[in-house]
């Protein structure tokens, strides 16, 4: 990281470490909206880290955004920070001015005709709290007000809002962009990969710390070779997921990064399955209790695996692309990344 990124990392991690307490997370999981925290994130420009300075943003790169997204995952921030970062970036790419208020992103069966949008987006993060939703219809980025939308509230395993939003002839703003037709899903997978890398880092640190505190037969359980081996596997999985996410963000700064993003989401999904299993085995029963913070991260990792395409979906996509290019192109393509 350069000096500015170090300052950004210290700032966002310091803010979230102080504000995202266990009490705040529990209240959010019970349905409370953390307005004060959202106001602080907006005041510090964290929701607009990718937006150009001319549009009130920080003018950051995806490498800068990765720092914010990882921090959001590490501290399990109970609001749509990652979704807002992506929404602001899509609006900036489309040349649409971002409105004030909470922004989220919407995937679903949506149609756009004569400046009006209709359809259903079934799993919208914090749809009930958002003033606007950003969607992609074909090559168009669409900004839709949600004030008149029908919203059926739902949650994921982590008790984060995932609401069904129904729009009927809602007047929207839209503009064409030079992005892939699956841009929302593709870059959505990237923000989740970054969040999961942050949560995996937290998981590794907490598990190592617990293994050094918990004693059995007169010494910390982390001194036993069997536990050490499991901790090494956990740390390796967390590191691999973080490197894959960072590489995808760095590649996106240079241009097309569809391959790297797919790899990052696959890697994060695989790491989550292995790492959460090890973390709960080392913690024993205490990790499952609501009073312990471990489950906040593990339930989000389990939920985020399925969002914006599970690892299996992205693996199939890579496989089909590899077949279409032909066997002779495989080695040059892989080594050129």
GROMACS .gro file of C-alpha atoms in nm:
model
  337
    1UNK     CA    1   0.000   0.000   0.000
    2UNK     CA    2   0.113   0.354  -0.066
    3UNK     CA    3   0.098   0.630   0.197
    4UNK     CA    4  -0.255   0.745   0.105
    5UNK     CA    5  -0.386   0.389   0.113
    6UNK     CA    6  -0.229   0.338   0.455
    7UNK     CA    7  -0.408   0.649   0.581
    8UNK     CA    8  -0.734   0.528   0.424
    9UNK     CA    9  -0.696   0.182   0.586
   10UNK     CA   10  -0.624   0.332   0.929
   11UNK     CA   11  -0.918   0.570   0.894
   12UNK     CA   12  -1.186   0.324   0.783
   13UNK     CA   13  -1.074   0.043   1.015
   14UNK     CA   14  -1.051   0.285   1.308
   15UNK     CA   15  -1.399   0.422   1.242
   16UNK     CA   16  -1.564   0.082   1.201
   17UNK     CA   17  -1.377  -0.073   1.496
   18UNK     CA   18  -1.508   0.203   1.722
   19UNK     CA   19  -1.864   0.225   1.589
   20UNK     CA   20  -1.955  -0.132   1.489
   21UNK     CA   21  -2.004  -0.283   1.832
   22UNK     CA   22  -2.169  -0.613   1.914
   23UNK     CA   23  -2.471  -0.420   2.044
   24UNK     CA   24  -2.501  -0.227   1.716
   25UNK     CA   25  -2.484  -0.548   1.511
   26UNK     CA   26  -2.742  -0.722   1.728
   27UNK     CA   27  -2.980  -0.425   1.699
   28UNK     CA   28  -2.930  -0.420   1.322
   29UNK     CA   29  -3.006  -0.793   1.304
   30UNK     CA   30  -3.328  -0.717   1.494
   31UNK     CA   31  -3.424  -0.465   1.225
   32UNK     CA   32  -3.282  -0.132   1.350
   33UNK     CA   33  -3.121   0.094   1.088
   34UNK     CA   34  -2.784   0.241   1.207
   35UNK     CA   35  -2.846   0.592   1.074
   36UNK     CA   36  -2.569   0.755   1.280
   37UNK     CA   37  -2.308   0.514   1.139
   38UNK     CA   38  -2.436   0.567   0.785
   39UNK     CA   39  -2.409   0.945   0.831
   40UNK     CA   40  -2.046   0.906   0.944
   41UNK     CA   41  -1.958   0.685   0.647
   42UNK     CA   42  -2.107   0.939   0.407
   43UNK     CA   43  -1.942   1.233   0.585
   44UNK     CA   44  -1.604   1.060   0.548
   45UNK     CA   45  -1.665   0.997   0.177
   46UNK     CA   46  -1.640   0.619   0.212
   47UNK     CA   47  -1.956   0.546   0.010
   48UNK     CA   48  -1.814   0.755  -0.277
   49UNK     CA   49  -1.456   0.628  -0.272
   50UNK     CA   50  -1.476   0.537  -0.644
   51UNK     CA   51  -1.677   0.839  -0.761
   52UNK     CA   52  -1.484   1.118  -0.938
   53UNK     CA   53  -1.395   1.429  -0.740
   54UNK     CA   54  -1.611   1.635  -0.978
   55UNK     CA   55  -1.912   1.437  -0.853
   56UNK     CA   56  -1.827   1.478  -0.488
   57UNK     CA   57  -1.628   1.156  -0.463
   58UNK     CA   58  -1.274   1.068  -0.360
   59UNK     CA   59  -1.160   0.976  -0.711
   60UNK     CA   60  -1.009   0.654  -0.582
   61UNK     CA   61  -0.908   0.338  -0.764
   62UNK     CA   62  -1.043  -0.014  -0.718
   63UNK     CA   63  -0.734  -0.084  -0.508
   64UNK     CA   64  -0.851   0.196  -0.276
   65UNK     CA   65  -1.205   0.059  -0.279
   66UNK     CA   66  -1.072  -0.285  -0.183
   67UNK     CA   67  -0.944  -0.135   0.143
   68UNK     CA   68  -1.292  -0.002   0.227
   69UNK     CA   69  -1.469  -0.322   0.119
   70UNK     CA   70  -1.236  -0.546   0.317
   71UNK     CA   71  -1.288  -0.329   0.624
   72UNK     CA   72  -1.665  -0.356   0.577
   73UNK     CA   73  -1.632  -0.736   0.575
   74UNK     CA   74  -1.383  -0.751   0.859
   75UNK     CA   75  -1.604  -0.545   1.093
   76UNK     CA   76  -1.932  -0.693   0.954
   77UNK     CA   77  -2.069  -0.341   0.904
   78UNK     CA   78  -2.450  -0.385   0.915
   79UNK     CA   79  -2.538  -0.149   0.630
   80UNK     CA   80  -2.500  -0.139   0.249
   81UNK     CA   81  -2.155   0.021   0.236
   82UNK     CA   82  -2.026  -0.217  -0.032
   83UNK     CA   83  -2.345  -0.182  -0.237
   84UNK     CA   84  -2.325   0.198  -0.216
   85UNK     CA   85  -1.962   0.198  -0.334
   86UNK     CA   86  -2.063  -0.009  -0.640
   87UNK     CA   87  -2.378   0.196  -0.705
   88UNK     CA   88  -2.187   0.527  -0.700
   89UNK     CA   89  -1.926   0.383  -0.938
   90UNK     CA   90  -2.190   0.259  -1.184
   91UNK     CA   91  -2.366   0.598  -1.177
   92UNK     CA   92  -2.035   0.776  -1.238
   93UNK     CA   93  -1.959   0.546  -1.532
   94UNK     CA   94  -2.302   0.631  -1.676
   95UNK     CA   95  -2.265   1.004  -1.612
   96UNK     CA   96  -2.571   1.011  -1.385
   97UNK     CA   97  -2.551   1.241  -1.083
   98UNK     CA   98  -2.578   1.044  -0.759
   99UNK     CA   99  -2.864   1.149  -0.531
  100UNK     CA  100  -2.838   1.201  -0.157
  101UNK     CA  101  -2.950   0.924   0.074
  102UNK     CA  102  -2.897   0.551   0.098
  103UNK     CA  103  -2.813   0.375  -0.229
  104UNK     CA  104  -2.829   0.005  -0.303
  105UNK     CA  105  -2.807  -0.219  -0.610
  106UNK     CA  106  -3.082  -0.430  -0.766
  107UNK     CA  107  -3.065  -0.751  -0.970
  108UNK     CA  108  -3.376  -0.911  -1.112
  109UNK     CA  109  -3.629  -0.938  -1.391
  110UNK     CA  110  -3.645  -0.568  -1.477
  111UNK     CA  111  -3.756  -0.395  -1.798
  112UNK     CA  112  -3.696  -0.040  -1.917
  113UNK     CA  113  -3.928   0.135  -2.163
  114UNK     CA  114  -3.967   0.506  -2.241
  115UNK     CA  115  -3.788   0.611  -1.923
  116UNK     CA  116  -3.998   0.388  -1.696
  117UNK     CA  117  -3.889   0.069  -1.522
  118UNK     CA  118  -4.101  -0.228  -1.416
  119UNK     CA  119  -4.032  -0.570  -1.274
  120UNK     CA  120  -3.916  -0.751  -0.963
  121UNK     CA  121  -3.574  -0.755  -0.798
  122UNK     CA  122  -3.599  -1.043  -0.547
  123UNK     CA  123  -3.299  -1.005  -0.311
  124UNK     CA  124  -3.217  -0.634  -0.279
  125UNK     CA  125  -2.975  -0.554   0.005
  126UNK     CA  126  -3.139  -0.311   0.249
  127UNK     CA  127  -3.417  -0.234  -0.003
  128UNK     CA  128  -3.639  -0.118   0.283
  129UNK     CA  129  -3.383   0.146   0.389
  130UNK     CA  130  -3.263   0.267   0.050
  131UNK     CA  131  -3.394   0.585  -0.112
  132UNK     CA  132  -3.274   0.475  -0.457
  133UNK     CA  133  -3.170   0.155  -0.628
  134UNK     CA  134  -2.919   0.120  -0.913
  135UNK     CA  135  -2.982  -0.153  -1.170
  136UNK     CA  136  -2.851  -0.262  -1.508
  137UNK     CA  137  -3.089  -0.331  -1.795
  138UNK     CA  138  -2.896  -0.440  -2.103
  139UNK     CA  139  -2.628  -0.181  -2.160
  140UNK     CA  140  -2.809   0.083  -1.954
  141UNK     CA  141  -2.739   0.180  -1.595
  142UNK     CA  142  -3.064   0.282  -1.427
  143UNK     CA  143  -3.125   0.497  -1.117
  144UNK     CA  144  -3.468   0.426  -0.971
  145UNK     CA  145  -3.638   0.594  -0.673
  146UNK     CA  146  -3.776   0.336  -0.430
  147UNK     CA  147  -4.027   0.561  -0.252
  148UNK     CA  148  -4.322   0.419  -0.450
  149UNK     CA  149  -4.195   0.062  -0.479
  150UNK     CA  150  -4.365  -0.236  -0.319
  151UNK     CA  151  -4.117  -0.394  -0.080
  152UNK     CA  152  -4.156  -0.740   0.073
  153UNK     CA  153  -3.909  -0.767   0.359
  154UNK     CA  154  -3.681  -1.069   0.387
  155UNK     CA  155  -3.340  -1.151   0.537
  156UNK     CA  156  -3.046  -1.380   0.464
  157UNK     CA  157  -2.875  -1.623   0.703
  158UNK     CA  158  -2.679  -1.333   0.853
  159UNK     CA  159  -3.010  -1.149   0.917
  160UNK     CA  160  -2.912  -0.877   0.670
  161UNK     CA  161  -3.212  -0.732   0.481
  162UNK     CA  162  -3.261  -0.894   0.140
  163UNK     CA  163  -3.594  -0.752   0.024
  164UNK     CA  164  -3.809  -0.819  -0.282
  165UNK     CA  165  -3.862  -0.487  -0.462
  166UNK     CA  166  -4.144  -0.456  -0.715
  167UNK     CA  167  -4.152  -0.158  -0.952
  168UNK     CA  168  -4.444  -0.064  -1.180
  169UNK     CA  169  -4.379   0.203  -1.444
  170UNK     CA  170  -4.149   0.399  -1.215
  171UNK     CA  171  -3.990   0.703  -1.379
  172UNK     CA  172  -3.613   0.654  -1.376
  173UNK     CA  173  -3.288   0.804  -1.504
  174UNK     CA  174  -3.080   0.588  -1.735
  175UNK     CA  175  -2.776   0.606  -1.960
  176UNK     CA  176  -2.573   0.365  -2.173
  177UNK     CA  177  -2.234   0.253  -2.047
  178UNK     CA  178  -1.936   0.077  -2.203
  179UNK     CA  179  -1.942  -0.205  -1.952
  180UNK     CA  180  -2.011  -0.579  -1.985
  181UNK     CA  181  -2.380  -0.671  -2.005
  182UNK     CA  182  -2.336  -0.860  -1.677
  183UNK     CA  183  -2.153  -0.567  -1.515
  184UNK     CA  184  -2.371  -0.551  -1.205
  185UNK     CA  185  -2.331  -0.923  -1.136
  186UNK     CA  186  -1.961  -0.921  -1.223
  187UNK     CA  187  -1.866  -0.622  -1.007
  188UNK     CA  188  -2.110  -0.738  -0.742
  189UNK     CA  189  -1.907  -1.058  -0.722
  190UNK     CA  190  -1.595  -0.845  -0.676
  191UNK     CA  191  -1.734  -0.645  -0.383
  192UNK     CA  192  -1.846  -0.966  -0.214
  193UNK     CA  193  -1.503  -1.127  -0.274
  194UNK     CA  194  -1.338  -0.828  -0.104
  195UNK     CA  195  -1.582  -0.835   0.189
  196UNK     CA  196  -1.527  -1.209   0.230
  197UNK     CA  197  -1.148  -1.159   0.229
  198UNK     CA  198  -1.188  -0.908   0.512
  199UNK     CA  199  -1.413  -1.141   0.711
  200UNK     CA  200  -1.168  -1.429   0.660
  201UNK     CA  201  -0.883  -1.215   0.796
  202UNK     CA  202  -1.092  -1.148   1.107
  203UNK     CA  203  -1.170  -1.517   1.139
  204UNK     CA  204  -0.802  -1.613   1.122
  205UNK     CA  205  -0.694  -1.353   1.379
  206UNK     CA  206  -0.971  -1.439   1.624
  207UNK     CA  207  -0.909  -1.812   1.597
  208UNK     CA  208  -0.533  -1.781   1.651
  209UNK     CA  209  -0.595  -1.552   1.950
  210UNK     CA  210  -0.844  -1.797   2.102
  211UNK     CA  211  -0.607  -2.091   2.049
  212UNK     CA  212  -0.340  -1.903   2.244
  213UNK     CA  213  -0.585  -1.817   2.529
  214UNK     CA  214  -0.770  -2.146   2.575
  215UNK     CA  215  -0.571  -2.396   2.780
  216UNK     CA  216  -0.602  -2.773   2.797
  217UNK     CA  217  -0.375  -3.016   2.985
  218UNK     CA  218  -0.184  -2.720   3.125
  219UNK     CA  219  -0.095  -2.538   2.804
  220UNK     CA  220  -0.265  -2.331   2.530
  221UNK     CA  221  -0.440  -2.550   2.271
  222UNK     CA  222  -0.245  -2.358   2.004
  223UNK     CA  223   0.068  -2.543   2.123
  224UNK     CA  224  -0.072  -2.878   2.005
  225UNK     CA  225   0.053  -2.979   1.661
  226UNK     CA  226  -0.293  -3.085   1.537
  227UNK     CA  227  -0.435  -2.740   1.618
  228UNK     CA  228  -0.133  -2.565   1.468
  229UNK     CA  229  -0.186  -2.750   1.143
  230UNK     CA  230  -0.550  -2.638   1.131
  231UNK     CA  231  -0.453  -2.278   1.207
  232UNK     CA  232  -0.198  -2.287   0.926
  233UNK     CA  233  -0.464  -2.407   0.681
  234UNK     CA  234  -0.704  -2.134   0.800
  235UNK     CA  235  -0.441  -1.860   0.764
  236UNK     CA  236  -0.346  -1.988   0.418
  237UNK     CA  237  -0.707  -1.983   0.299
  238UNK     CA  238  -0.756  -1.627   0.428
  239UNK     CA  239  -0.435  -1.509   0.262
  240UNK     CA  240  -0.521  -1.673  -0.070
  241UNK     CA  241  -0.867  -1.513  -0.076
  242UNK     CA  242  -0.719  -1.172   0.005
  243UNK     CA  243  -0.454  -1.195  -0.267
  244UNK     CA  244  -0.709  -1.305  -0.528
  245UNK     CA  245  -0.939  -1.014  -0.438
  246UNK     CA  246  -0.651  -0.763  -0.445
  247UNK     CA  247  -0.533  -0.894  -0.782
  248UNK     CA  248  -0.883  -0.865  -0.928
  249UNK     CA  249  -0.908  -0.502  -0.812
  250UNK     CA  250  -0.562  -0.422  -0.949
  251UNK     CA  251  -0.653  -0.584  -1.283
  252UNK     CA  252  -0.978  -0.386  -1.302
  253UNK     CA  253  -0.779  -0.064  -1.272
  254UNK     CA  254  -0.600  -0.170  -1.592
  255UNK     CA  255  -0.909  -0.276  -1.789
  256UNK     CA  256  -1.093  -0.605  -1.839
  257UNK     CA  257  -1.084  -0.818  -1.525
  258UNK     CA  258  -1.367  -1.065  -1.578
  259UNK     CA  259  -1.132  -1.365  -1.543
  260UNK     CA  260  -0.967  -1.231  -1.227
  261UNK     CA  261  -1.301  -1.139  -1.064
  262UNK     CA  262  -1.442  -1.486  -1.132
  263UNK     CA  263  -1.129  -1.643  -0.981
  264UNK     CA  264  -1.152  -1.415  -0.676
  265UNK     CA  265  -1.516  -1.509  -0.607
  266UNK     CA  266  -1.444  -1.881  -0.655
  267UNK     CA  267  -1.143  -1.858  -0.423
  268UNK     CA  268  -1.337  -1.667  -0.155
  269UNK     CA  269  -1.622  -1.919  -0.166
  270UNK     CA  270  -1.385  -2.216  -0.133
  271UNK     CA  271  -1.189  -2.047   0.147
  272UNK     CA  272  -1.508  -1.967   0.338
  273UNK     CA  273  -1.618  -2.328   0.351
  274UNK     CA  274  -1.281  -2.446   0.485
  275UNK     CA  275  -1.207  -2.151   0.714
  276UNK     CA  276  -1.543  -2.135   0.891
  277UNK     CA  277  -1.527  -2.508   0.961
  278UNK     CA  278  -1.181  -2.479   1.118
  279UNK     CA  279  -1.267  -2.165   1.315
  280UNK     CA  280  -1.571  -2.327   1.478
  281UNK     CA  281  -1.384  -2.652   1.549
  282UNK     CA  282  -1.106  -2.461   1.728
  283UNK     CA  283  -1.350  -2.243   1.922
  284UNK     CA  284  -1.570  -2.537   2.017
  285UNK     CA  285  -1.928  -2.470   2.125
  286UNK     CA  286  -1.857  -2.112   2.235
  287UNK     CA  287  -1.830  -2.001   1.873
  288UNK     CA  288  -2.195  -2.085   1.812
  289UNK     CA  289  -2.331  -1.876   2.099
  290UNK     CA  290  -2.493  -1.542   2.021
  291UNK     CA  291  -2.277  -1.376   2.287
  292UNK     CA  292  -1.956  -1.458   2.095
  293UNK     CA  293  -1.864  -1.253   1.790
  294UNK     CA  294  -1.742  -1.541   1.574
  295UNK     CA  295  -2.081  -1.623   1.425
  296UNK     CA  296  -2.134  -1.267   1.300
  297UNK     CA  297  -1.852  -1.325   1.050
  298UNK     CA  298  -1.924  -1.690   0.971
  299UNK     CA  299  -2.296  -1.633   0.898
  300UNK     CA  300  -2.207  -1.350   0.661
  301UNK     CA  301  -1.949  -1.564   0.484
  302UNK     CA  302  -2.209  -1.838   0.436
  303UNK     CA  303  -2.460  -1.584   0.305
  304UNK     CA  304  -2.224  -1.393   0.075
  305UNK     CA  305  -2.110  -1.716  -0.095
  306UNK     CA  306  -2.443  -1.736  -0.277
  307UNK     CA  307  -2.471  -1.367  -0.371
  308UNK     CA  308  -2.378  -1.226  -0.713
  309UNK     CA  309  -2.312  -1.579  -0.832
  310UNK     CA  310  -2.183  -1.869  -0.624
  311UNK     CA  311  -1.837  -2.006  -0.687
  312UNK     CA  312  -1.981  -2.297  -0.888
  313UNK     CA  313  -2.157  -2.053  -1.123
  314UNK     CA  314  -1.838  -1.856  -1.185
  315UNK     CA  315  -1.637  -2.178  -1.230
  316UNK     CA  316  -1.884  -2.292  -1.497
  317UNK     CA  317  -1.853  -1.953  -1.666
  318UNK     CA  318  -1.473  -1.984  -1.676
  319UNK     CA  319  -1.500  -2.339  -1.805
  320UNK     CA  320  -1.731  -2.244  -2.089
  321UNK     CA  321  -1.507  -1.951  -2.185
  322UNK     CA  322  -1.205  -2.183  -2.187
  323UNK     CA  323  -1.380  -2.435  -2.413
  324UNK     CA  324  -1.492  -2.161  -2.653
  325UNK     CA  325  -1.134  -2.035  -2.694
  326UNK     CA  326  -1.003  -2.382  -2.773
  327UNK     CA  327  -0.739  -2.603  -2.611
  328UNK     CA  328  -0.442  -2.436  -2.782
  329UNK     CA  329  -0.535  -2.098  -2.631
  330UNK     CA  330  -0.555  -2.218  -2.270
  331UNK     CA  331  -0.188  -2.197  -2.171
  332UNK     CA  332  -0.117  -1.860  -2.338
  333UNK     CA  333  -0.436  -1.715  -2.186
  334UNK     CA  334  -0.360  -1.830  -1.832
  335UNK     CA  335   0.006  -1.725  -1.839
  336UNK     CA  336  -0.084  -1.384  -1.981
  337UNK     CA  337  -0.299  -1.290  -1.679
   0.00000   0.00000   0.00000
